Short mmCIF file of C-alpha atoms in Angstrom, two decimals:
data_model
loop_
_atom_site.label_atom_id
_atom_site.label_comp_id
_atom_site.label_asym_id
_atom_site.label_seq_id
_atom_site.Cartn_x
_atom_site.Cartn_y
_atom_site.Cartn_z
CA UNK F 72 0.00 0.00 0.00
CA UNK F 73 1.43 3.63 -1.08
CA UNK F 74 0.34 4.96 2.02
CA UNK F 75 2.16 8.62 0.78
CA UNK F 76 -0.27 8.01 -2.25
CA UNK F 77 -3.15 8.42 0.01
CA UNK F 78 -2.03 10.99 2.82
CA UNK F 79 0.29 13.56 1.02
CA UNK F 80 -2.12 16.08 -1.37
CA UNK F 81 -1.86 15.79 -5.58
CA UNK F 82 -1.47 19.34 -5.68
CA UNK F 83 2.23 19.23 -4.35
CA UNK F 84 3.59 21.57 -6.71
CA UNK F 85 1.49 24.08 -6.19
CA UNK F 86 -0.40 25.49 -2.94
CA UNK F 87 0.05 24.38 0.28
CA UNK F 88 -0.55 20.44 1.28
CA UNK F 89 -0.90 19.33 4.72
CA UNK F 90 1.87 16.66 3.54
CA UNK F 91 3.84 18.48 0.83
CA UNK F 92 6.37 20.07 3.38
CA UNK F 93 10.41 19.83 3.59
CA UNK F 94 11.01 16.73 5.35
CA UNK F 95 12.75 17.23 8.21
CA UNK F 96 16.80 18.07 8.14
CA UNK F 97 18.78 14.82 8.02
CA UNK F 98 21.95 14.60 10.25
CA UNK F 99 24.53 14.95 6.81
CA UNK F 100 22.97 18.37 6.45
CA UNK F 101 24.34 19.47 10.23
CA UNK F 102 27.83 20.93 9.01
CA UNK F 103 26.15 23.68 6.74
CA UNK F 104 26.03 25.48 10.45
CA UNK F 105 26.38 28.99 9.01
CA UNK F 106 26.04 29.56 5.64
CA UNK F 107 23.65 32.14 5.64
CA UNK F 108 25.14 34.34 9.42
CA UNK F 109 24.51 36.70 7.16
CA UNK F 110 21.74 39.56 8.06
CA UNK F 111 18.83 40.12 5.18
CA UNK F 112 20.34 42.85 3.11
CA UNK F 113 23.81 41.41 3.44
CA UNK F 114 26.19 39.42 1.18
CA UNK F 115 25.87 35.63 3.05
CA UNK F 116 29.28 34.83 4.44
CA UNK F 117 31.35 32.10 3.53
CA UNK F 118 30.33 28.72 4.83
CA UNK F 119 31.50 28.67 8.88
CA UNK F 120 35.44 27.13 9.19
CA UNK F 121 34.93 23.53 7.31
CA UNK F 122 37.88 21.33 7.33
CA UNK F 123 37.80 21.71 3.27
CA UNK F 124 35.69 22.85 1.01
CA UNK F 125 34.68 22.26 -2.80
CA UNK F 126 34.89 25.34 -3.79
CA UNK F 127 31.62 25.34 -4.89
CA UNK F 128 29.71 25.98 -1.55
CA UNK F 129 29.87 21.86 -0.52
CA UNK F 130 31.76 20.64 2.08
CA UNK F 131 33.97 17.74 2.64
CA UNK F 132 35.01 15.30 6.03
CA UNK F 133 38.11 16.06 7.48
CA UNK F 134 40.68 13.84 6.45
CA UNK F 135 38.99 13.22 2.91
CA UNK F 136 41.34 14.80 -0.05
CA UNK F 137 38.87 13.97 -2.82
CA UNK F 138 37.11 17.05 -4.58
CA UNK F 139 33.37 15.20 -3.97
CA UNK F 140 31.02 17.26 -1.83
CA UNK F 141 28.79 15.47 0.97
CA UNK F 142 26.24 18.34 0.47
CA UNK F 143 25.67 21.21 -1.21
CA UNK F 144 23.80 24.61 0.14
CA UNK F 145 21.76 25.11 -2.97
CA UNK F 146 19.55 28.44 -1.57
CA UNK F 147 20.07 30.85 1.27
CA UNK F 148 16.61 32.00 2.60
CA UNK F 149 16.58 35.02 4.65
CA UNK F 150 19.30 33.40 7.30
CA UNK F 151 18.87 29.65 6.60
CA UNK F 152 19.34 27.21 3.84
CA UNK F 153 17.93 24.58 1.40
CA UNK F 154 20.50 22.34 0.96
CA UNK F 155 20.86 19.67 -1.99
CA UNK F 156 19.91 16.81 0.25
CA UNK F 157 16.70 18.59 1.28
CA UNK F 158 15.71 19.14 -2.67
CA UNK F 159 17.17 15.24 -3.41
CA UNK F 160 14.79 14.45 -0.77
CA UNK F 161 12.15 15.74 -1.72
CA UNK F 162 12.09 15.16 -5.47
CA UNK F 163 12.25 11.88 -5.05
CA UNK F 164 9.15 11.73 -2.19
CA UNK F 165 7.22 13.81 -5.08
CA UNK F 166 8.36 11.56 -7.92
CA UNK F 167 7.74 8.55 -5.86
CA UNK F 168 3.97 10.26 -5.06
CA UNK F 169 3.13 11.13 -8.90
CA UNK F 170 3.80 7.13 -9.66
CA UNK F 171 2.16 5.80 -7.72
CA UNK F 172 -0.70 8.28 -8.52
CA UNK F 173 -0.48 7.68 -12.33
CA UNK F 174 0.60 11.57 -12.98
CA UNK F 175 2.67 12.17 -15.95
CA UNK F 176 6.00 13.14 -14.77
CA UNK F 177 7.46 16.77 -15.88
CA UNK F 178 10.88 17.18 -17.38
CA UNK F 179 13.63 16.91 -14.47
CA UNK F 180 14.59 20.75 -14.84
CA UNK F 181 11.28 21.55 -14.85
CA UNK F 182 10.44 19.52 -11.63
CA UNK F 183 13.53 21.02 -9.67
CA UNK F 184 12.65 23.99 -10.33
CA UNK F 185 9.15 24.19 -9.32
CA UNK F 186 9.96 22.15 -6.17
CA UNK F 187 13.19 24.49 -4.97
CA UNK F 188 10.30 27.25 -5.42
CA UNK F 189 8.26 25.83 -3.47
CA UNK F 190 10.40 24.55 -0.56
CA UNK F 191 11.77 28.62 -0.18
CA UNK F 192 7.98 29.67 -0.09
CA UNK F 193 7.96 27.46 2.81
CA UNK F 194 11.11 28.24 4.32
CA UNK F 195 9.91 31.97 4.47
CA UNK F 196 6.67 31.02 6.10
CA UNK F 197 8.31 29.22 8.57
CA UNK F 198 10.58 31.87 9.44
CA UNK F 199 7.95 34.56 9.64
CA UNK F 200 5.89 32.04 11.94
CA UNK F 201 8.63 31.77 13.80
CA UNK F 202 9.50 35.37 14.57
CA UNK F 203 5.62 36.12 15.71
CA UNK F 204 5.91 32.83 17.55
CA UNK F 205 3.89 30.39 16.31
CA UNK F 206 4.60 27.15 17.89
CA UNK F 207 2.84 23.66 18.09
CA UNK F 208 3.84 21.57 21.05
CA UNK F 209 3.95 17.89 21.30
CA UNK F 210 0.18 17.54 22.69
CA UNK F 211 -1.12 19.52 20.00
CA UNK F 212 0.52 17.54 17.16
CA UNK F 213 -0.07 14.22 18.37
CA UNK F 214 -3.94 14.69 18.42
CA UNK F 215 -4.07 16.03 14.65
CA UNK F 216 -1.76 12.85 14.15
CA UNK F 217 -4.35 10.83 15.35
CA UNK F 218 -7.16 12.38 13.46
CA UNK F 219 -5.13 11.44 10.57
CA UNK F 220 -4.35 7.71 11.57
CA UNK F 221 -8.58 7.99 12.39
CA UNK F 222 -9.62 9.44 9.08
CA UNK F 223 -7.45 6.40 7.22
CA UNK F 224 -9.13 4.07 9.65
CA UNK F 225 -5.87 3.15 11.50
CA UNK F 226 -4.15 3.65 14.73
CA UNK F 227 -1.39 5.69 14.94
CA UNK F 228 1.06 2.31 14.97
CA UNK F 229 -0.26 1.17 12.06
CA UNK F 230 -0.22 4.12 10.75
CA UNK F 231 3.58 4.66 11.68
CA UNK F 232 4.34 0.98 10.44
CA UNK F 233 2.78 1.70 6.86
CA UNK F 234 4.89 5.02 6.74
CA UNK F 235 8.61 3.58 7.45
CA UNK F 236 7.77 0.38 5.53
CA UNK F 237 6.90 2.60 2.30
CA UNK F 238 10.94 4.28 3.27
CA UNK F 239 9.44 7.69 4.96
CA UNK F 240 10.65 7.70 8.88
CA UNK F 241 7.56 8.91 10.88
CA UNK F 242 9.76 11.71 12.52
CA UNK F 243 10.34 13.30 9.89
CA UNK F 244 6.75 12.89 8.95
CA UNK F 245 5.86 14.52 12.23
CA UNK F 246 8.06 17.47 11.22
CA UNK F 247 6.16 17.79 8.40
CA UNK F 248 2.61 17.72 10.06
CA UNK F 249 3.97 19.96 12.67
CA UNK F 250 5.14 22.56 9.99
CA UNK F 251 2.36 22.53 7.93
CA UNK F 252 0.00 23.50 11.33
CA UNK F 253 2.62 26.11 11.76
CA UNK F 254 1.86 27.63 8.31
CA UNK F 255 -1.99 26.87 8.51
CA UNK F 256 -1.60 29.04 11.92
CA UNK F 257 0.01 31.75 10.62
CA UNK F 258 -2.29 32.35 7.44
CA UNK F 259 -4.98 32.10 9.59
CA UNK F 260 -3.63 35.29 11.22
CA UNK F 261 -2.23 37.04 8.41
CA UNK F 262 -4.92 35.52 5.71
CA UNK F 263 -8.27 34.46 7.17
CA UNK F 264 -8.69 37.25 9.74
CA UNK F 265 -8.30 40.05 7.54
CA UNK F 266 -10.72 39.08 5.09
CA UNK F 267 -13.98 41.47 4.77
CA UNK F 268 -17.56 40.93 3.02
CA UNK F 269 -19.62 44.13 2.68
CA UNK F 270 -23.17 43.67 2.11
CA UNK F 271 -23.39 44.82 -0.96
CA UNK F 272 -20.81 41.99 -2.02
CA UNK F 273 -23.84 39.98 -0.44
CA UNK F 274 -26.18 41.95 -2.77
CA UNK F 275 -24.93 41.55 -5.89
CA UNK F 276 -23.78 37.58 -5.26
CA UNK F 277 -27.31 36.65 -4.12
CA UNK F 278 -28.54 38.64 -7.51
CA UNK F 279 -26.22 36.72 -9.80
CA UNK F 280 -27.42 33.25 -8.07
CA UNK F 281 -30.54 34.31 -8.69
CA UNK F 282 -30.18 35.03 -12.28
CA UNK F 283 -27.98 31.75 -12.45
CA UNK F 284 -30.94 29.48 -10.58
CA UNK F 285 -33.49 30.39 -13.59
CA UNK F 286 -31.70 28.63 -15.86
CA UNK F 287 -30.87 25.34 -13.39
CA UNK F 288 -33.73 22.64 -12.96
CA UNK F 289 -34.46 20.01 -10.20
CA UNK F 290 -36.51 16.55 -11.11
CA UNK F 291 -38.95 14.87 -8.33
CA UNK F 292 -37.28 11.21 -8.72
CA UNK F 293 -38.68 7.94 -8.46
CA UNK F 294 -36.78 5.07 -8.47
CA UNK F 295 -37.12 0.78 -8.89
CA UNK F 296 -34.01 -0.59 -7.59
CA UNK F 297 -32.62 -4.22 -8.52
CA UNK F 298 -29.74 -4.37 -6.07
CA UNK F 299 -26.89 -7.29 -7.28
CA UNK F 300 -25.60 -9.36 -4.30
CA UNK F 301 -22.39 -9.25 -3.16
CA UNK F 302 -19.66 -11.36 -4.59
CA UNK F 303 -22.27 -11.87 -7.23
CA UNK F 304 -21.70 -14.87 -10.20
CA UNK F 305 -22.43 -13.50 -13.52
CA UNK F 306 -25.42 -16.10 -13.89
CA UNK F 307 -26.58 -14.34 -10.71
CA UNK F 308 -25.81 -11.24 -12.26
CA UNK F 309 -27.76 -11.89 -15.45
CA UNK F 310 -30.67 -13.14 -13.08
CA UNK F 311 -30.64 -9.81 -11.70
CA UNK F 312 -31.08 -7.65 -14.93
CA UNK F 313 -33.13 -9.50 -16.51
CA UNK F 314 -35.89 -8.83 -13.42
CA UNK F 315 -35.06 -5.21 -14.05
CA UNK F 316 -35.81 -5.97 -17.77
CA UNK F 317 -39.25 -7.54 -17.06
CA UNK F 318 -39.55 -4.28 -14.97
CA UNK F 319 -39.21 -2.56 -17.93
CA UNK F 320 -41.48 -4.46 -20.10
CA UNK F 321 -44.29 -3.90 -17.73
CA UNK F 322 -43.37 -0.34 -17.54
CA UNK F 323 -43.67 0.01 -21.16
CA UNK F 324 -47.17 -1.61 -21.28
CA UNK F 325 -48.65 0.72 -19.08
CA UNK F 326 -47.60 -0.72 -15.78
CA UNK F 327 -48.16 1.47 -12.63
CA UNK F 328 -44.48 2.75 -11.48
CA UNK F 329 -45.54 3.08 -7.96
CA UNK F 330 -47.17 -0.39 -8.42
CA UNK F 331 -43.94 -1.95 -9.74
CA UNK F 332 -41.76 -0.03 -7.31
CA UNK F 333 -43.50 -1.88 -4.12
CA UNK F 334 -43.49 -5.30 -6.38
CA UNK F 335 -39.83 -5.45 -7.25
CA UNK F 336 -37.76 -3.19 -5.95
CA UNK F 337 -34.87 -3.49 -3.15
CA UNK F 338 -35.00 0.26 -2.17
CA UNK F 339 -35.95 1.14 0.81
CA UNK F 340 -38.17 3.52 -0.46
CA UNK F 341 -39.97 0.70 -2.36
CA UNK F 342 -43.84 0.58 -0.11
CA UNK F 343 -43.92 4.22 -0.76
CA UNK F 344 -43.39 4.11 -4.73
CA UNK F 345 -40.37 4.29 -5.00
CA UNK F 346 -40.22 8.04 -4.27
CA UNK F 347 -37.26 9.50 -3.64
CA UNK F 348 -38.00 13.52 -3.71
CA UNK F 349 -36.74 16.61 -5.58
CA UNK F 350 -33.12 16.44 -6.67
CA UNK F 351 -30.71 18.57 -8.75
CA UNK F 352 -29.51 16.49 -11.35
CA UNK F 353 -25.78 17.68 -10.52
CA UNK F 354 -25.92 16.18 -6.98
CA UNK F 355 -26.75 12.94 -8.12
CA UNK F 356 -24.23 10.26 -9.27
CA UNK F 357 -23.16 11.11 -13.35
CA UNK F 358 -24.50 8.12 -14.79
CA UNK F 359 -27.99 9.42 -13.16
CA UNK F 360 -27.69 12.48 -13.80
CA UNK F 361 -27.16 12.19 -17.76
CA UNK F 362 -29.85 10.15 -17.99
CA UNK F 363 -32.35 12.70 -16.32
CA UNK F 364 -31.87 15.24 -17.89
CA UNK F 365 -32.86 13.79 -21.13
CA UNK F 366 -36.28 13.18 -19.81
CA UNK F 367 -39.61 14.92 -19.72
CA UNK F 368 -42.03 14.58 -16.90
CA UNK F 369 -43.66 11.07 -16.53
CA UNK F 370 -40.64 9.30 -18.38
CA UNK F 371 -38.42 6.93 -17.21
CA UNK F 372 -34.90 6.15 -18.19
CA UNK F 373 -33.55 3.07 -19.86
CA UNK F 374 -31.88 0.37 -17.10
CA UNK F 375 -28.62 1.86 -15.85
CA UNK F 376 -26.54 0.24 -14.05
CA UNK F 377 -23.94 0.94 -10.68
CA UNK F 378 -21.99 -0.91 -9.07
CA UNK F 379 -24.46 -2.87 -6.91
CA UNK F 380 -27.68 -2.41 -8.93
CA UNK F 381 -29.49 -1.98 -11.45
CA UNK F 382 -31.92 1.24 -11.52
CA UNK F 383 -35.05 2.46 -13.32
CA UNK F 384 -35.78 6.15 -12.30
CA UNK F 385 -38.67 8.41 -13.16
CA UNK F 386 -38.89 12.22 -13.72
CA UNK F 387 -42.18 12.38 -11.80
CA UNK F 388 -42.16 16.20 -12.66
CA UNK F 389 -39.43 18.96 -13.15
CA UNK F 390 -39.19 22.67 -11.68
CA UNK F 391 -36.53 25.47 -11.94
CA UNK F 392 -33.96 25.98 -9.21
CA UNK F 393 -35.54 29.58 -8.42
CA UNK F 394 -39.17 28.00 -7.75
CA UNK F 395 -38.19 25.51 -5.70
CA UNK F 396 -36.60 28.57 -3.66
CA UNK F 397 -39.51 29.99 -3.90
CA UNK F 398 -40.66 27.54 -1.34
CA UNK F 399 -42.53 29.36 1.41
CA UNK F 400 -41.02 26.66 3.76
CA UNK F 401 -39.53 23.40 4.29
CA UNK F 402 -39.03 20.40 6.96
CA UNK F 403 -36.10 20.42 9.12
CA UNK F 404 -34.81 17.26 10.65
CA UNK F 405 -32.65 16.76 13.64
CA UNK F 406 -31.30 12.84 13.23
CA UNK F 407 -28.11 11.18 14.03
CA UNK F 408 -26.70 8.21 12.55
CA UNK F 409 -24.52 4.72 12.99
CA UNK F 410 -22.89 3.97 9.93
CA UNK F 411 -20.89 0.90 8.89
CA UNK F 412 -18.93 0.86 6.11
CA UNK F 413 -18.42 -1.75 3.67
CA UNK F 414 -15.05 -2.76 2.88
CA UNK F 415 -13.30 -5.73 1.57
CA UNK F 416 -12.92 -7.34 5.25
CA UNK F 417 -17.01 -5.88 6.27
CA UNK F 418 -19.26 -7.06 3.43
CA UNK F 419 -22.78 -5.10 3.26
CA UNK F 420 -23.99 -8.49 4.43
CA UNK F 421 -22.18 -8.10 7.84
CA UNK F 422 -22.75 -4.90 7.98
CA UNK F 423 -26.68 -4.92 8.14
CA UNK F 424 -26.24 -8.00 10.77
CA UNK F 425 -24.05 -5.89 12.83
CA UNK F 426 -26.63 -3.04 12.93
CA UNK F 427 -29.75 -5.14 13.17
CA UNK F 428 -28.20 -6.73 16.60
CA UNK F 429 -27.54 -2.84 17.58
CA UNK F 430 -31.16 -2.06 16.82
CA UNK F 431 -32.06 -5.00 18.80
CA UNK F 432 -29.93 -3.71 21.74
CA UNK F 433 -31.87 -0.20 21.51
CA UNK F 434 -35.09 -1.68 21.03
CA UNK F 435 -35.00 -3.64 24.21
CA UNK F 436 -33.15 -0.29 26.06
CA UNK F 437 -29.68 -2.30 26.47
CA UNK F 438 -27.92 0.62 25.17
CA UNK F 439 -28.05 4.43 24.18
CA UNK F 440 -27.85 5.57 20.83
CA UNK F 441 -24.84 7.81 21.43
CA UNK F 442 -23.09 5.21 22.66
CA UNK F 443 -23.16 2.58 20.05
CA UNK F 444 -22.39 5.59 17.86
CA UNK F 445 -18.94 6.14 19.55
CA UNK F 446 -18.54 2.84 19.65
CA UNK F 447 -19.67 1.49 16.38
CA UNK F 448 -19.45 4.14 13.82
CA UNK F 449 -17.55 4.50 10.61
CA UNK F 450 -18.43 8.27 10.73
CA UNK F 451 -16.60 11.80 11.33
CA UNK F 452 -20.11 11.78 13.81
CA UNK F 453 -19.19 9.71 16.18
CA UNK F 454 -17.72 11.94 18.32
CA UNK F 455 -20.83 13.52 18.68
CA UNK F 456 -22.72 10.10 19.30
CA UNK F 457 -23.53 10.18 15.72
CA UNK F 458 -25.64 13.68 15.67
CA UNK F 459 -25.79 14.92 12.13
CA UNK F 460 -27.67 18.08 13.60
CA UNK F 461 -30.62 19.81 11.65
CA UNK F 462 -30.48 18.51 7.86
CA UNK F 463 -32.48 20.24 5.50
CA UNK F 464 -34.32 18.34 2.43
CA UNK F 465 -31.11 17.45 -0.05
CA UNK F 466 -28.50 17.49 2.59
CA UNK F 467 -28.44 13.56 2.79
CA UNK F 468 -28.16 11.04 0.05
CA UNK F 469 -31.66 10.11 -1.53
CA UNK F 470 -32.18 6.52 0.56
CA UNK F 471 -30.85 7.98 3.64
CA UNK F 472 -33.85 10.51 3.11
CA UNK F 473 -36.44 8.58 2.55
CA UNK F 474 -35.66 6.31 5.61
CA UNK F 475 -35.65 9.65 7.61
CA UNK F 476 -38.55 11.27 6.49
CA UNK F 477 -40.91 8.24 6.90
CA UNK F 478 -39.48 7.50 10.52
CA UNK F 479 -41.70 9.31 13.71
CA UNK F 480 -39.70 10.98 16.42
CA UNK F 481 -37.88 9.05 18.52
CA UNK F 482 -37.59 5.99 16.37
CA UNK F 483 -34.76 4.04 14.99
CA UNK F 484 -34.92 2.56 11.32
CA UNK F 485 -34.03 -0.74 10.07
CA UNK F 486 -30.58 -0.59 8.50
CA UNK F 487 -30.31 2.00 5.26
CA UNK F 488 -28.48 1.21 2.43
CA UNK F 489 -25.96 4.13 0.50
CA UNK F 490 -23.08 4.73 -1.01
CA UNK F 491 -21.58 5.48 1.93
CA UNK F 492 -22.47 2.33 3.87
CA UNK F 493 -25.08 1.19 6.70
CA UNK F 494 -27.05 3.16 8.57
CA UNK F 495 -29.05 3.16 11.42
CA UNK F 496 -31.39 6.36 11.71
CA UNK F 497 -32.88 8.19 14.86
CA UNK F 498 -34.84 11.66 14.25
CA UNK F 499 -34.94 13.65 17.53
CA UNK F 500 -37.11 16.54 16.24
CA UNK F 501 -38.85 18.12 13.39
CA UNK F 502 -39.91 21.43 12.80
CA UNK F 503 -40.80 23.65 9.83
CA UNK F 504 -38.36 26.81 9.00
CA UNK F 505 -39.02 29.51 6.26
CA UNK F 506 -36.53 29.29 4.10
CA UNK F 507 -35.30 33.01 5.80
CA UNK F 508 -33.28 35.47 3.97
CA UNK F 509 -30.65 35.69 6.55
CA UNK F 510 -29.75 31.90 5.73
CA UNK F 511 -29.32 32.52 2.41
CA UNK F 512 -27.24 35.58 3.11
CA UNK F 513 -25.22 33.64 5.50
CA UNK F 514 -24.64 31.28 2.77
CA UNK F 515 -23.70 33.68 -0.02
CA UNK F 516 -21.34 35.11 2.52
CA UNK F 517 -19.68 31.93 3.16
CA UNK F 518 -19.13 31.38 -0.50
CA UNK F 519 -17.56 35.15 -1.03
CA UNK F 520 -15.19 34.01 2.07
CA UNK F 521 -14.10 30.82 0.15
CA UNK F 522 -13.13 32.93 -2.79
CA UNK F 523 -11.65 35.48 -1.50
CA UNK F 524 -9.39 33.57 0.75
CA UNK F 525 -8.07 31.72 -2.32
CA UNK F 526 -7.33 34.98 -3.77
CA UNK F 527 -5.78 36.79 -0.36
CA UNK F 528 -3.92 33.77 0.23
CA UNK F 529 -2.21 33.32 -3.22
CA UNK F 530 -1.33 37.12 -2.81
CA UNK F 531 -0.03 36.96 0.49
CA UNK F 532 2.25 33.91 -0.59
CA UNK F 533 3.71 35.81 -3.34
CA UNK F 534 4.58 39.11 -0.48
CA UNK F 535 5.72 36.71 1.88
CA UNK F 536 8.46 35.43 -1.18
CA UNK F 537 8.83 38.94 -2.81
CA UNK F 538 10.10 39.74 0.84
CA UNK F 539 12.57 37.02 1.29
CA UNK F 540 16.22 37.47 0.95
CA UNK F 541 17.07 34.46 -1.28
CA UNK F 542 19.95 33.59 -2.69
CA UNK F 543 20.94 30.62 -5.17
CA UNK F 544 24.41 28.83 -4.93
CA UNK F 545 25.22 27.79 -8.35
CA UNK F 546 27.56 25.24 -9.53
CA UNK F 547 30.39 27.60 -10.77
CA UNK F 548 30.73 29.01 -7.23
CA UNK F 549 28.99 32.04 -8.28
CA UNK F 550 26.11 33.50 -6.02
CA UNK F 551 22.49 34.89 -8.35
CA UNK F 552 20.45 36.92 -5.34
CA UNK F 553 16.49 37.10 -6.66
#
């Protein structure tokens, strides 16, 4: 497993990455003590006494008469250094990344010079953050290492084990997380804080949304699902489409949808028609989508198949985006959630069995919710003892939904089917809101923010270099300042 594959971000040569930082310096590097005791707007001295020196800013072992350098100082930054060992280092963790991610490699030059870039960005952030003092301590960095290890579904040995068999020792990858909350800190200060919306930035977003919303559409979906067993044998397979095709010969002779829907299909929607509610066809899964928009109210689409089904769907009827938000109000929900997810080693199978003993355990009051959901759960919700908070009509996936909306207060569902995995559902509460104008102005605002930090922090990057004293060591002995 390329665990770097997984962790460290594909944008690496570009932007920050919580895992595209220097690695941390390597013992070989500790003789290049003072290259740069120089002050900003000074000439960098030569390198501190070395017992002998290449001449070309590398330094050899005492005792050694050859004219091969150890290490090389390749930049000066402000007052310290990138050395060649650092770049090596890090070309080869990027080039070793891009592999295994199937990116086609840049030219050599091309890649060295892009990374170097980079790496003094970095080294100037790092020195800023650490004249304002901006420090992580040990506490701080092994929680956000855990959350880490948690979101890969490991422990932190594991996690550690997969690193430095893959050839990337977890101090140094501890630097690197360390350095990159540094940076996150310090934009945060110099970035996020300063960033102001004026309402009539609010204004004139919410008008072009508007104007943008009368041309988008939303389709009231009904679906017949034929759902493929796991580990599935392609006679089982064929068995499986061709009920979806007699599904589709009825449908074509007039059947009732709603009627075939509660005959044949898997979904949990399937006593209530099959309904699954208004969705914009951008939200849905692409092979969905394409297929919907094609259609006029009271059609249905050809079979399609996913991964673990096969699907008929419906365009009960169609509306624009900008009636829908005409809405005078909608339903509110405030559920929480055990989810299991299915993996190679937890089959959807186990899953279900896993959650139907849970249910059993809540039904007979054995347990609390909250706890089986910091126990059990695959989710970022578990924390929270699975509470997804108040979800408004499209903020779940379609099945989850439907299981929701047709569940009273207080009552836990049978285990729910997704893309995600298992559920269990609770609601807590219900309550109608008018879709106010101070929500939607809270969201345009948030969206403005997202931009606009982009910009501001691109911007502040570039001041942040523009400002650095950097210097390049070139092969010839001869010092380019830039």
């Amino acid at each position: 497993m390329k665990i770097l594959a997984v962790l460290l971000c594909t944008a690496a040569l570009g932007g920050c990455s919580v895992f595209s930082k220097k690695p941390a310096p390597t013992p070989a590097a500790a003789p290049a003590s003072a290259p740069a005791a120089t002050a900003l707007n000074t000439t960098p001295a030569a390198p501190a006494k070395a017992d002998k020196s290449d001449g070309k800013g590398g330094f050899l072992p005492p005792g050694e008469s050859g004219n091969v350098a150890i290490d090389s100082i390749v930049v000066v930054v402000n007052d310290d250094v990138i050395t060649q060992r650092e770049l090596s280092n890090r070309i080869k963790t990027v080039t070793a990344r891009m592999k295994a991610q199937n990116v086609q490699m840049p030219d050599p030059a091309d890649l060295r010079r892009q990374l170097l870039e980079r790496m003094i960005v970095e080294r100037a952030q790092l020195q800023m953050a650490k004249e304002m003092g901006v420090r992580v301590d040990d506490l701080q960095l092994d929680r956000s290492i855990s959350r880490i290890a948690e979101a890969q579904k490991l422990t932190v040995q594991d996690l550690r084990n997969q690193m430095e068999k893959d050839g990337t020792p977890f101090a140094a990858f501890r630097e690197e997380i360390r350095e990159e909350i540094i940076m996150q800190r310090l934009r945060e200060h110099e970035v996020d804080s300063k960033i102001q919306i004026s309402d009539a930035e609010v204004d004139s977003f919410m008008a072009a949304e508007k104007a943008a919303a009368a041309e988008q559409f939303e389709v009231n979906i009904s679906q017949i699902m034929v759902r493929i067993p796991d580990n599935a044998t392609a006679e089982v397979i064929a068995q499986r489409r061709a009920r979806a095709e007699e599904v589709m010969r009825q449908l074509r002779t007039g059947a009732d949808f709603a009627k075939m829907a509660a005959t044949y299909s898997d979904a949990s929607d399937a006593l209530e028609g099959g309904v699954v509610g208004w969705r914009q066809p951008e939200r849905l899964p692409p092979v969905f989508a394409e297929a919907l928009v094609k259609l006029k109210p009271g059609q249905v689409t050809p079979i399609i198949k996913s991964v673990g089904a096969f699907h008929i769907l419906k365009a009960v009827d169609r509306r624009s985006v900008a009636e829908a938000q005409a809405a005078a109000s909608v339903q509110q929900t405030h559920a929480r959630h055990i989810l299991i997810k299915v993996t190679p080693t937890m089959s959807a199978a186990d899953a279900k069995r896993k959650l139907t003993e849970l249910k059993e355990r809540l039904d007979n009051k054995a347990a609390k919710f909250e706890e089986l959901a910091r126990l059990f759960s695959n989710d970022g919700s578990a924390a929270k003892g699975g509470d997804l908070g108040w979800l408004y009509p499209g903020d779940t996936m379609p099945e989850f939904e439907a299981a929701m909306n047709n569940l009273k207060i207080g009552e836990v569902s049978q285990p729910v089917e997704t893309s995600f995995g298992i559920h269990l559902i609770e609601v807590l509460e219900r309550k109608s809101d008018d879709v106010s104008k101070e929500r939607e102005r809270n969201n345009a605002r948030q969206a403005i923010r997202e931009r606009k930090l982009e910009e501001a922090s691109e911007s502040w990057q570039r001041e942040v270099r523009d400002r650095a004293y950097v210097e390049y060591r070139t092969d010839d002995g001869n010092n380019v300042n830039k």
